[in-house]
mmCIF file of C-alpha atoms in Angstrom:
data_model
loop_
_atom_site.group_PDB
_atom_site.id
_atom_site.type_symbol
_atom_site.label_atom_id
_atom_site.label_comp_id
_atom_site.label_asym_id
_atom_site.label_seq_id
_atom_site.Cartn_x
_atom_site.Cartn_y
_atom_site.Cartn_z
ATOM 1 C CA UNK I 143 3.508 -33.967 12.198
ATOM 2 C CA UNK I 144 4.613 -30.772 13.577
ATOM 3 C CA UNK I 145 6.646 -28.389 11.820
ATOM 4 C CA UNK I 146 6.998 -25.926 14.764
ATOM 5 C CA UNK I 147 10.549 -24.699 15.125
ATOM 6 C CA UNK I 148 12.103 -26.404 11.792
ATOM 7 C CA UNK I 149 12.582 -25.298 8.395
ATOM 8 C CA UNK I 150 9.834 -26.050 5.719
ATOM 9 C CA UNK I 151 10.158 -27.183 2.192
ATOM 10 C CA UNK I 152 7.608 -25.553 -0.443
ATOM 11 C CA UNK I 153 6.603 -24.024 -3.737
ATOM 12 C CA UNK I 154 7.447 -19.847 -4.568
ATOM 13 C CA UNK I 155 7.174 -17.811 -7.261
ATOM 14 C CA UNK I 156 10.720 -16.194 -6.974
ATOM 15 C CA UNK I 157 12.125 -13.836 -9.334
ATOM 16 C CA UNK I 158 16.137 -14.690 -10.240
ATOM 17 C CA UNK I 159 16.434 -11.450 -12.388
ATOM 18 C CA UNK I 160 15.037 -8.424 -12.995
ATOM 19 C CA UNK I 161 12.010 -8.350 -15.661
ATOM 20 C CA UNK I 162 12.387 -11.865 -16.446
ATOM 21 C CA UNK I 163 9.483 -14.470 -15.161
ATOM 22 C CA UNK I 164 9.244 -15.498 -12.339
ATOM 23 C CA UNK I 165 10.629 -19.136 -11.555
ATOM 24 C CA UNK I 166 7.804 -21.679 -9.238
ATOM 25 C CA UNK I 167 10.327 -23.663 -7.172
ATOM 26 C CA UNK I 168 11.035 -25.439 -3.612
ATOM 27 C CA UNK I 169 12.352 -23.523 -1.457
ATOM 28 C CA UNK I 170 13.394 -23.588 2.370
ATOM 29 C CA UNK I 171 11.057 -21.129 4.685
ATOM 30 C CA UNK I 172 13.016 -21.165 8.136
ATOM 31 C CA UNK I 173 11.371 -21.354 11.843
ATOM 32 C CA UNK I 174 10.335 -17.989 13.159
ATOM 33 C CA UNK I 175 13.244 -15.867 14.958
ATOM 34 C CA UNK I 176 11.915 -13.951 18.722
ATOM 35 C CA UNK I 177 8.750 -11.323 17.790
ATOM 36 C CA UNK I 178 8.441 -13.309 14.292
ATOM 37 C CA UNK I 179 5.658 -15.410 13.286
ATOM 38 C CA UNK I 180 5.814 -18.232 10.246
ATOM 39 C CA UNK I 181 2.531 -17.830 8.295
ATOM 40 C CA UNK I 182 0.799 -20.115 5.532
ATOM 41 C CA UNK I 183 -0.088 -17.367 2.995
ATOM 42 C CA UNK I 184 -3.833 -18.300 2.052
ATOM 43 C CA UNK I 185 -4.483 -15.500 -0.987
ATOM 44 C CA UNK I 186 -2.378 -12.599 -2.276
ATOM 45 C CA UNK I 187 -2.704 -10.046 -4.543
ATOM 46 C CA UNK I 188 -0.412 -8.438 -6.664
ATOM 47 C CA UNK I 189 0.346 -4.748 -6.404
ATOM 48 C CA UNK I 190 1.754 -2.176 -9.076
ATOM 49 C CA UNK I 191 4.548 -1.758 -6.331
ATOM 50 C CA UNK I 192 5.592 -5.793 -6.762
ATOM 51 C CA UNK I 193 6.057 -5.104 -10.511
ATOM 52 C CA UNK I 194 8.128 -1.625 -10.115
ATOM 53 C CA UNK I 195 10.021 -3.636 -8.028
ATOM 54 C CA UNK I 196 10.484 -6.947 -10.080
ATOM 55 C CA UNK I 197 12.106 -4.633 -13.007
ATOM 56 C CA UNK I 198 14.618 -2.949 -10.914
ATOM 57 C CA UNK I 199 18.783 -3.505 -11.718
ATOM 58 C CA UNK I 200 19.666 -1.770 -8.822
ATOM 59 C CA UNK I 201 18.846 -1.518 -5.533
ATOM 60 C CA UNK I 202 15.944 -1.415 -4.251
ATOM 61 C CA UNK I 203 16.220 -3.877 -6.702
ATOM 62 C CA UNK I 204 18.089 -7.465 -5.571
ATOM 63 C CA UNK I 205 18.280 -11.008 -6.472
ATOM 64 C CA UNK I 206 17.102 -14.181 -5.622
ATOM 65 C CA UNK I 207 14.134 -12.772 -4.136
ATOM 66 C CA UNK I 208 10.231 -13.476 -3.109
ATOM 67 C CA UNK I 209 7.971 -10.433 -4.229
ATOM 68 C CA UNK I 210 4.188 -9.910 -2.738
ATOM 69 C CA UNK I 211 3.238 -8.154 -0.046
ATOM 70 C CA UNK I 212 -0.808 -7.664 0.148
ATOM 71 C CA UNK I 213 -1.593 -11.144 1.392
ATOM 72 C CA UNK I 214 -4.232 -13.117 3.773
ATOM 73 C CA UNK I 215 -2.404 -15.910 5.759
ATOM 74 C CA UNK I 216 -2.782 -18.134 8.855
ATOM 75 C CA UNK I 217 -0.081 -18.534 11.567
ATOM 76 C CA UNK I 218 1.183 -21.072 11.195
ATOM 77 C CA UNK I 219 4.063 -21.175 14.096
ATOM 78 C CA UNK I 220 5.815 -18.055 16.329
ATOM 79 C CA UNK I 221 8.987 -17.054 17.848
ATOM 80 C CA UNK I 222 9.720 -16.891 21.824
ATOM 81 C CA UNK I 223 7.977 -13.357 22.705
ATOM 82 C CA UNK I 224 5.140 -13.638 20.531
ATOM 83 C CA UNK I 225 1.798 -12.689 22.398
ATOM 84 C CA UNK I 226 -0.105 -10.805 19.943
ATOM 85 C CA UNK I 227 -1.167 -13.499 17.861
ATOM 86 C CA UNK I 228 -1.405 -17.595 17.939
ATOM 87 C CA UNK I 229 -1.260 -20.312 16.113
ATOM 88 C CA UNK I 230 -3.978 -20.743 13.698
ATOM 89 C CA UNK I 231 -4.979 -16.934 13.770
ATOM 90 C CA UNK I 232 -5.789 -15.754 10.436
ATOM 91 C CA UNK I 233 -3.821 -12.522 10.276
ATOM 92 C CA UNK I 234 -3.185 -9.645 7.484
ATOM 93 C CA UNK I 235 0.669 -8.940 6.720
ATOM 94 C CA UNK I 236 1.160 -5.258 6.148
ATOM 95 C CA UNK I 237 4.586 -3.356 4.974
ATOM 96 C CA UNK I 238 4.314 -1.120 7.333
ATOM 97 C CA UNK I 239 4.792 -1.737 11.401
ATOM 98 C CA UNK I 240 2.078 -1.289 13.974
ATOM 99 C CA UNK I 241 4.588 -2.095 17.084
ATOM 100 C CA UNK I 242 2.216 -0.450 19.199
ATOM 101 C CA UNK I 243 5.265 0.271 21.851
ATOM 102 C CA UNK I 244 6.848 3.368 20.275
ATOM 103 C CA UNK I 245 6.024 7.545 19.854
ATOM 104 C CA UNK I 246 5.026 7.178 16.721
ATOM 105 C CA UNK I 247 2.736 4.053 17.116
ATOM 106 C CA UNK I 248 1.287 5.531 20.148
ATOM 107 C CA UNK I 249 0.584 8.511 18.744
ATOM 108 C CA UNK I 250 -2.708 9.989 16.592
ATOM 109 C CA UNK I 251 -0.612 12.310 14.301
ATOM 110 C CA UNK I 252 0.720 9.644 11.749
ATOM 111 C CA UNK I 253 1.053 6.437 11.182
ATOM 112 C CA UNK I 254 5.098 5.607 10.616
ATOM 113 C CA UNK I 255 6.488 3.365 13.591
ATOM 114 C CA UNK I 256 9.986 4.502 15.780
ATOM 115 C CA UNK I 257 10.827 1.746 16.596
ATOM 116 C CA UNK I 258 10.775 -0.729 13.103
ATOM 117 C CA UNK I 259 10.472 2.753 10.028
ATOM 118 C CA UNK I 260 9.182 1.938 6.948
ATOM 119 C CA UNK I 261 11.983 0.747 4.251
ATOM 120 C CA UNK I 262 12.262 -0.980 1.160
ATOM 121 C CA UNK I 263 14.413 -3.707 2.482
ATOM 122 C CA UNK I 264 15.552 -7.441 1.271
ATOM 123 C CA UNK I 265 15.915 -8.224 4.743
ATOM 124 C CA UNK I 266 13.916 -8.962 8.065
ATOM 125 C CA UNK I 267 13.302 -5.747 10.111
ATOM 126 C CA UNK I 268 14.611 -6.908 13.486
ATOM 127 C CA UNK I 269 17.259 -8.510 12.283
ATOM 128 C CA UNK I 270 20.223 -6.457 10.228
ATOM 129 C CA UNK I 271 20.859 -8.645 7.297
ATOM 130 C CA UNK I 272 18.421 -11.439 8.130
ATOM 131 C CA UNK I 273 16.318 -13.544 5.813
ATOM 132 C CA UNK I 274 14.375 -16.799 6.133
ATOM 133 C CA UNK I 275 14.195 -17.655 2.516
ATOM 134 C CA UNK I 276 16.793 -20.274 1.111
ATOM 135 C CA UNK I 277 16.832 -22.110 -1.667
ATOM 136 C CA UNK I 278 17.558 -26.056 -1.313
ATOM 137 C CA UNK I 279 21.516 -25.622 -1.830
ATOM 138 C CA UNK I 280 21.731 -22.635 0.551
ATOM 139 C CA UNK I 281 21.418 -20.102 -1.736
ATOM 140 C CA UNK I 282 19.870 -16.835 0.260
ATOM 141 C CA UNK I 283 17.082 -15.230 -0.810
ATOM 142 C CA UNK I 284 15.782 -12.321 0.315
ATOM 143 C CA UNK I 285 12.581 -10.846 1.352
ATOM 144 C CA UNK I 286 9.995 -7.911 -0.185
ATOM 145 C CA UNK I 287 8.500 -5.404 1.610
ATOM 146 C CA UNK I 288 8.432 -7.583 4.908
ATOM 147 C CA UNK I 289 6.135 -9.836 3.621
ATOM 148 C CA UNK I 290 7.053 -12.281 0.389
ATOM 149 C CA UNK I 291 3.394 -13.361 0.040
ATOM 150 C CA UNK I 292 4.365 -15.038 -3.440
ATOM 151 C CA UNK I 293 5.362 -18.280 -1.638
ATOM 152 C CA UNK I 294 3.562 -20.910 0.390
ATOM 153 C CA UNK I 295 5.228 -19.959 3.693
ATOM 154 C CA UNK I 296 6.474 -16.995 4.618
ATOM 155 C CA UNK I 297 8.033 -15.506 7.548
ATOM 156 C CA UNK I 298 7.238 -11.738 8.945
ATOM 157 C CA UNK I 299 7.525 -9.698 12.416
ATOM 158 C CA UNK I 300 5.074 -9.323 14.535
ATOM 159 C CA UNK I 301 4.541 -5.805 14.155
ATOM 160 C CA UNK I 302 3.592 -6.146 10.580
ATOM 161 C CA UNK I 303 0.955 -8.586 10.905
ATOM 162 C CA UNK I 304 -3.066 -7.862 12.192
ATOM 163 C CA UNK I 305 -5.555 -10.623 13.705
ATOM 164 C CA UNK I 306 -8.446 -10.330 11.536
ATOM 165 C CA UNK I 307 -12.101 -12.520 11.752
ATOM 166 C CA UNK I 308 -11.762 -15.482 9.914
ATOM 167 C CA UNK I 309 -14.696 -15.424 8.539
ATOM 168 C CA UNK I 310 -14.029 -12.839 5.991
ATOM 169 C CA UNK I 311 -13.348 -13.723 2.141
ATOM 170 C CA UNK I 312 -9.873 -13.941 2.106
ATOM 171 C CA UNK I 313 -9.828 -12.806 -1.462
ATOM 172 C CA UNK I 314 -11.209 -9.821 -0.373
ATOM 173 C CA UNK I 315 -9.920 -9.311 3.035
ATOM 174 C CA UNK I 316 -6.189 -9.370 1.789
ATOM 175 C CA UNK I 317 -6.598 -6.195 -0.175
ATOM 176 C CA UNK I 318 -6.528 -4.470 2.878
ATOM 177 C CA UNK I 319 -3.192 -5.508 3.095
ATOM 178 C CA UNK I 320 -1.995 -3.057 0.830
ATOM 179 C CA UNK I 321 -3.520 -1.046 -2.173
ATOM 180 C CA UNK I 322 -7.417 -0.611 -0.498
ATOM 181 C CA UNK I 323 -6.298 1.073 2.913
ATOM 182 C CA UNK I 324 -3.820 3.237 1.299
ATOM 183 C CA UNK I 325 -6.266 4.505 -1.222
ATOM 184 C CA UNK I 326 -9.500 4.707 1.943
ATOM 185 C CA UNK I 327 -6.810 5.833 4.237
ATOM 186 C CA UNK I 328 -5.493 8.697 2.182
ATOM 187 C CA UNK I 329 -8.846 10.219 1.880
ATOM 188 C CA UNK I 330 -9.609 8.969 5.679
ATOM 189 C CA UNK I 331 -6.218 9.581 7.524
ATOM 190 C CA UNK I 332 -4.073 11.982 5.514
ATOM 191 C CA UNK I 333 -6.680 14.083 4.275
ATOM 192 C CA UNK I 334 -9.228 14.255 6.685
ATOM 193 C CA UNK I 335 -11.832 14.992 3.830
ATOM 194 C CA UNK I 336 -14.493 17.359 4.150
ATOM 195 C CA UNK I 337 -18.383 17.152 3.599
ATOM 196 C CA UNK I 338 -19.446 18.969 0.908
ATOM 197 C CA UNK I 339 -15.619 19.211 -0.813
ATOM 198 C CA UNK I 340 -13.973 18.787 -4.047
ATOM 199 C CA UNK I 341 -11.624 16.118 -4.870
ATOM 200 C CA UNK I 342 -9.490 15.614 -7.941
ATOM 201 C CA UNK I 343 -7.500 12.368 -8.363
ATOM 202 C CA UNK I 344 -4.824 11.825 -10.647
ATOM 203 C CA UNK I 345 -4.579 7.973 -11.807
ATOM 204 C CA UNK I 346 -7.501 5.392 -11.965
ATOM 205 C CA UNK I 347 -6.120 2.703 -10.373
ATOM 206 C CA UNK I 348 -6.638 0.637 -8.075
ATOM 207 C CA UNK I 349 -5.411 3.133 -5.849
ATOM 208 C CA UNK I 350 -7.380 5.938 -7.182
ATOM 209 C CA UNK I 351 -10.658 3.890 -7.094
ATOM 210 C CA UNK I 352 -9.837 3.636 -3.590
ATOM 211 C CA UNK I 353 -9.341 7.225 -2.786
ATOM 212 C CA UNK I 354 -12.797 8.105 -4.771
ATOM 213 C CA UNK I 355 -14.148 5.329 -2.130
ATOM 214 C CA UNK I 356 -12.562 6.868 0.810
ATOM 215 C CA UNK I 357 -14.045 10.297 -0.500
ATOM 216 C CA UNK I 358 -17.336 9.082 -0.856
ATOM 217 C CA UNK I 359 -17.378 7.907 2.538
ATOM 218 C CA UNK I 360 -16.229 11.271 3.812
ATOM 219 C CA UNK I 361 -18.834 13.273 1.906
ATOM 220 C CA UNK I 362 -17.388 14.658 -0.556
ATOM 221 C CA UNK I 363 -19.498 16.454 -3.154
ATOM 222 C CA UNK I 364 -17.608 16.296 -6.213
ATOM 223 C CA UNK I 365 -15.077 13.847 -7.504
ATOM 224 C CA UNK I 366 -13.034 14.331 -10.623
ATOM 225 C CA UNK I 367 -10.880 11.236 -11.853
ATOM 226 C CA UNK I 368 -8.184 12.407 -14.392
ATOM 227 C CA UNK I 369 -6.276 9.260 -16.529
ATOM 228 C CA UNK I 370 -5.390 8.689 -20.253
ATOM 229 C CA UNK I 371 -7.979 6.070 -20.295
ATOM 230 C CA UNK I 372 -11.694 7.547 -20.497
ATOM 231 C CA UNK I 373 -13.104 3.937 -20.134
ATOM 232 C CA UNK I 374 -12.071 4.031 -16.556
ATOM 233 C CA UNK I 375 -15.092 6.295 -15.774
ATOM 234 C CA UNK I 376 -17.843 4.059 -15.716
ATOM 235 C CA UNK I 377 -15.774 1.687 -13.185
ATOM 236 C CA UNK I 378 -15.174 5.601 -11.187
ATOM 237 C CA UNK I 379 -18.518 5.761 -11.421
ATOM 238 C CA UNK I 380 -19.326 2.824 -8.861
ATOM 239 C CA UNK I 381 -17.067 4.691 -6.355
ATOM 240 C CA UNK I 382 -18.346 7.666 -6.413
ATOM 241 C CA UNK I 383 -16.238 9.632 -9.326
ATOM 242 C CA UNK I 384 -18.630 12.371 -10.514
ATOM 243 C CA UNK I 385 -16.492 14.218 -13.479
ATOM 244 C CA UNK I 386 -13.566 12.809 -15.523
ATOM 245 C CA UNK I 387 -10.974 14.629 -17.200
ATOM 246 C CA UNK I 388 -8.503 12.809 -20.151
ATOM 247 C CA UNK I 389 -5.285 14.036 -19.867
ATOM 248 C CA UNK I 390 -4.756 13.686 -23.454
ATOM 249 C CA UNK I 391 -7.422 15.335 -25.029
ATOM 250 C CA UNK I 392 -7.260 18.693 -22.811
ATOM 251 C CA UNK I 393 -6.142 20.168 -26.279
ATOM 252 C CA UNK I 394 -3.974 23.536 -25.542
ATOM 253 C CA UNK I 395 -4.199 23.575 -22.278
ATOM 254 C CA UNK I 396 -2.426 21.518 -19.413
ATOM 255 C CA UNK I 397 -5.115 19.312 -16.711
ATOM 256 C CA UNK I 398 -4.605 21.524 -13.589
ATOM 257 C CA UNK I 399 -6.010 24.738 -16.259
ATOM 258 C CA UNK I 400 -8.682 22.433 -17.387
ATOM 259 C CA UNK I 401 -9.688 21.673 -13.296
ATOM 260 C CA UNK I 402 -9.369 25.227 -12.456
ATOM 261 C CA UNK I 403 -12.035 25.737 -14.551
ATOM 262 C CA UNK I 404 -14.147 23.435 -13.872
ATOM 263 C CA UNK I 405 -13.927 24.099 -10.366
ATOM 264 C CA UNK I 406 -13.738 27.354 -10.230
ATOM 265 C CA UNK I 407 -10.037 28.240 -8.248
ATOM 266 C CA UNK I 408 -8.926 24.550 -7.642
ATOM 267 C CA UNK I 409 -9.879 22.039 -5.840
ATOM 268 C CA UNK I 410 -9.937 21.349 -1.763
ATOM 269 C CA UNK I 411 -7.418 18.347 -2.190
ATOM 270 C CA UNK I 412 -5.944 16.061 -4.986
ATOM 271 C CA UNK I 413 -4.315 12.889 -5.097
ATOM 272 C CA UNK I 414 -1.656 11.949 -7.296
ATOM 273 C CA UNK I 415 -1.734 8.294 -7.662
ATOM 274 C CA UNK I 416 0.433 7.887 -10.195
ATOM 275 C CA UNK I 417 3.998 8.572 -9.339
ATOM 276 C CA UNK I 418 5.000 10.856 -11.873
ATOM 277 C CA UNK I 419 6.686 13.897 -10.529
ATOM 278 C CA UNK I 420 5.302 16.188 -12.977
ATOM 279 C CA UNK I 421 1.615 15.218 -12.285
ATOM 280 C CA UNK I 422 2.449 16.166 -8.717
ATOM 281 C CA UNK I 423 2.826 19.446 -9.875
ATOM 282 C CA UNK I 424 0.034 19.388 -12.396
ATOM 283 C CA UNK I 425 -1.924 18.377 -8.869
ATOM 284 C CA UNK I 426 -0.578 21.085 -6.944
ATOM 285 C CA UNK I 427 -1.404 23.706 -9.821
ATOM 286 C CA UNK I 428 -5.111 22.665 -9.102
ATOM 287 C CA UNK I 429 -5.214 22.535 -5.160
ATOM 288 C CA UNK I 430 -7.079 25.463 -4.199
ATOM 289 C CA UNK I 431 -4.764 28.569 -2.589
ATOM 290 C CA UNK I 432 -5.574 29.312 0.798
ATOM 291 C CA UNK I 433 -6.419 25.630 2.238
ATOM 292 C CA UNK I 434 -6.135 23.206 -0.532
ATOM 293 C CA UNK I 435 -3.980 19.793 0.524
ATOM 294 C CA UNK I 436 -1.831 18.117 -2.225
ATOM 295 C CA UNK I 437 -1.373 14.103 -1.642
ATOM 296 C CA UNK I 438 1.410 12.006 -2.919
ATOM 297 C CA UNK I 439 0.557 8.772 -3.107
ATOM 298 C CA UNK I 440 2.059 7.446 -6.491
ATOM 299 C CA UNK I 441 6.205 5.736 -5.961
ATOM 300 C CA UNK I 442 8.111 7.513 -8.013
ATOM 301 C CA UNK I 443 11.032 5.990 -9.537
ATOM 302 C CA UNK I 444 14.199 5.494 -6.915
ATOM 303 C CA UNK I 445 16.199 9.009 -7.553
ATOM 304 C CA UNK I 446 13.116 10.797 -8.236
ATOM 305 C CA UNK I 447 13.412 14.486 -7.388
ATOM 306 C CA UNK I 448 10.262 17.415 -6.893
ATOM 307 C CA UNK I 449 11.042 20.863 -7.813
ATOM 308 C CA UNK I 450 8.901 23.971 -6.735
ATOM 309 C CA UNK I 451 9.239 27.406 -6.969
ATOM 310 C CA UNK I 452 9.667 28.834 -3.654
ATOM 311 C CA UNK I 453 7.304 31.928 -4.162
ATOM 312 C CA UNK I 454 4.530 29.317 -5.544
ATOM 313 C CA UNK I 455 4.161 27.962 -1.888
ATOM 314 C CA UNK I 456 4.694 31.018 -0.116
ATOM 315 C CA UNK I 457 2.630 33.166 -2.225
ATOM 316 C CA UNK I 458 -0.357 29.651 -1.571
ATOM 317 C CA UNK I 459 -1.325 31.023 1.406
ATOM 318 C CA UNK I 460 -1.910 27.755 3.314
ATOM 319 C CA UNK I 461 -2.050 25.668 0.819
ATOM 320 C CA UNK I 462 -0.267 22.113 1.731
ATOM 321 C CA UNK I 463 1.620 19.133 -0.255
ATOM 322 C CA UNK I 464 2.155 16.009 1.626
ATOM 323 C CA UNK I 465 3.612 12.514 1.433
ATOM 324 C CA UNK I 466 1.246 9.216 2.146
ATOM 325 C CA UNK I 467 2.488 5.363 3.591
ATOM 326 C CA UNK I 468 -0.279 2.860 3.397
ATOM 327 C CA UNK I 469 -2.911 6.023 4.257
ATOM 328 C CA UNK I 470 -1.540 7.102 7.293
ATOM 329 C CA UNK I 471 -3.452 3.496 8.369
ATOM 330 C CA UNK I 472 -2.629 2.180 11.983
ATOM 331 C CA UNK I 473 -2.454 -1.337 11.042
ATOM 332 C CA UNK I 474 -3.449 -3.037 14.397
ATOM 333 C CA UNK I 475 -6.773 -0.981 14.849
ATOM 334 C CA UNK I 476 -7.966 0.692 11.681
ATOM 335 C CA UNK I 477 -7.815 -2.586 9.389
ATOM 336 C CA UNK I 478 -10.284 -4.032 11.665
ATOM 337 C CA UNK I 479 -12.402 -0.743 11.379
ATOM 338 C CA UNK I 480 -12.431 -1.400 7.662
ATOM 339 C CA UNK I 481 -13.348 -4.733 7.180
ATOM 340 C CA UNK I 482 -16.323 -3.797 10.031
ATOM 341 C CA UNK I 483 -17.161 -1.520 7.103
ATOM 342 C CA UNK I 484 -16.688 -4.249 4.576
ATOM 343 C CA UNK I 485 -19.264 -6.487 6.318
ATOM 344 C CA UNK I 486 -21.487 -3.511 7.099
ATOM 345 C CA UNK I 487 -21.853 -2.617 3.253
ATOM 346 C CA UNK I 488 -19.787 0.697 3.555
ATOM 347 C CA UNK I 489 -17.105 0.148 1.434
ATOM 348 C CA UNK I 490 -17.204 -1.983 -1.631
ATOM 349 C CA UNK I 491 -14.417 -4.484 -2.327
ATOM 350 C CA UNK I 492 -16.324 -6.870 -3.914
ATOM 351 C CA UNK I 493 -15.694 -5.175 -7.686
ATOM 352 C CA UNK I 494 -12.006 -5.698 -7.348
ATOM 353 C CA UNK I 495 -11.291 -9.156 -9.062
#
C-alpha cells in the first residue's frame, strides 16, 4: 500500500530530556512539504556532536526531540518541486545545504549556502517553525541538525540530501554524512595542504583520524597527532600519523613549545579537533609565522569565546586562523568524489566500526 502523501507510524530513539536515555517509541513522520523529501533511514552513525547536543538544558538544547544526523537512507516519497532526486534513490543527508541556486553554492571559495545557512535548528529549514515529527497524541517534536537519522523515517530538504550509488556499504557510505568529509575536507578544502608539509592535529578522533587521512592524501610529509591518550597512535598510524605528542606528559612545558621543537618554528597548519578554546591557542602557538594556517574544527561549548592578543597576529606575518563546516565540502559534488575514492582504495573507511 502506498504511503505517499500521508503520515507514517514508526519506531525512534527520541530523547525527552537532556542526558537522560533515550526513549524507542512510535511516532508520527509526516508527508514531505514542497523541496522536501521523506526518507527511510537505512544506517546511521552517531557523532560526538549528537551527544553535546543530547546534554544540553538550554538552547541549542530542546525537548521532545530526534538526534542523528550522519545517516544513509532511501527516498522514500517527495514534495511538489522535487527534481533532484526520486523515489527509491539511495541518498546521503548532510547538515549542511548544497542548494546549488545561490552565491555561495555556486561559488568555489566556500562551502556555506545563501540561500538555506547553516544553523543548529529544531526546526525544518524552509519552513520557520516547522517540524514533521509528532508523537501519537500530537505532541511536537522537533528535528536535529536537519536530519533526525535516529528514527525509521525521517523527513529533510532537498538541499541537504546527495544521490549516491547504491551499491556502496551503507555502513560505510553514511560516514560521509558527517564526521569523514569534515575531517578529509578540512585537510582537502579548507586547507589546501601542501606536498611535502607539516601537520599537527590536536584530538584523535574520529575527526582527527580523518584529517591525518585527508593529509596523507595531500602529501604531507609529517603528521603529528597530539591527545591525552598515547594508545591512539597505533590506530594514527594506519592514517598516516607519523609523530605523537601526549599532552600530559610534556612535563614543564606547554604542547605548542614541545611542537616548536620538534619542528623546528611550527608547523605549516594544525587542526584543533577538539573544541577547547585553549587548545586553539595552544594550536595557533605552533602554526608556523609567516604562512602557517590554524583550523578550527572542534564545537566549542554554546557561549564559547577566543581571545588573542592583537600584536600576536599582527606581529605573525601571514599567519592565518580559520573556522571549518563539514570541510568546506560541497555536498552535491564532492561526496560523490569521495566515495569514487572509497571504491578506488584511496581513502580508508573500512577501520571505522
Amino acid at each position: 500500500m502506498s504511503t505517499k502523501g500521508k503520515p507514517i507510524r514508526c519506531k525512534a530513539a527520541v530523547s525527552r530530556a537532556p542526558n537522560e536515555p533515550l526513549v524507542m517509541e512510535e511516532i508520527m513522520v509526516a508527508p514531505p512539504m514542497p523541496r522536501e523529501v521523506r526518507i527511510k533511514v537505512i544506517c546511521s552513525s552517531l557523532c560526538h556532536t549528537d551527544i553535546g547536543l543530547w546534554v544540553l538544558k538550554d538552547l541549542p538544547g530542546i525537548y521532545p526531540r530526534v538526534l542523528g544526523h550522519e545517516a544513509i537512507g532511501v527516498v522514500e516519497s517527495v514534495g511538489e518541486g522535487v527534481h533532484e532526486v526520486a523515489v527509491g534513490d539511495t541518498v546521503i543527508p548532510t547538515f549542511v545545504s548544497d542548494c546549488g541556486e545561490c552565491d555561495g553554492c555556486r561559488s568555489k571559495k566556500g562551502n556555506i549556502c545563501s540561500k538555506l545557512p547553516f544553523k543548529v535548528t529544531p526546526y525544518m529549514p524552509r519552513y520557520d517553525q516547522g517540524t514533521r515529527f509528532t508523537s501519537l497524541n500530537g505532541e511536537t517534536i522537533y528535528h536535529t541538525m536537519c536530519v533526525s537519522s535516529f528514527s525509521e523515517y525521517t523527513v529533510i530538504d532537498v538541499a541537504h540530501v546527495t544521490k549516491v550509488d547504491p551499491s556502496i556499504s551503507p555502513s560505510r557510505a553514511c560516514l560521509l554524512s558527517c564526521g569523514i568529509s569534515t575531517g578529509v575536507g578540512a585537510a582537502w578544502k579548507i586547507a589546501n595542504v601542501e606536498e611535502g608539509s607539516t601537520v599537527v592535529i590536536f584530538g584523535m578522533g574520529s575527526i582527527g583520524l580523518a584529517v591525518a587521512e585527508g593529509a596523507r592524501l595531500r602529501g604531507a610529509a609529517r603528521i603529528i597527532g597530539v591527545d591525552l591518550n598515547s594508545k591512539k597512535f597505533e590506530m594514527g598510524k594506519i592514517f598516516g600519523v607519523t609523530d605523537f605528542v601526549n599532552g600530559g606528559e610534556c612535563g614543564d612545558k606547554s604542547v605548542s613549545q614541545v611542537i616548536n621543537e620538534m619542528t623546528g618554528g611550527g608547523a605549516d597548519y594544525c587542526f584543533e579537533c577538539i573544541g577547547l578554546p585553549s587548545m586553539v591557542h595552544e594550536a595557533y602557538s605552533c602554526c608556523r609565522n609567516g604562512w602557517g594556517k590554524t583550523v578550527i574544527i572542534g564545537v566549542a561549548k554554546p557561549g564559547s569565546e577566543l581571545g588573542l592578543n592583537y600584536h600576536d597576529i599582527l606581529n605573525c606575518g601571514g599567519k592565518s586562523i580559520m573556522g571549518c563546516i563539514f570541510g568546506g565540502v560541497k555536498a552535491k559534488t564532492d561526496i560523490p568524489i569521495l566515495l569514487q575514492h572509497y571504491l578506488n582504495k584511496v581513502i580508508n573507511l573500512t577501520v571505522w566500526k
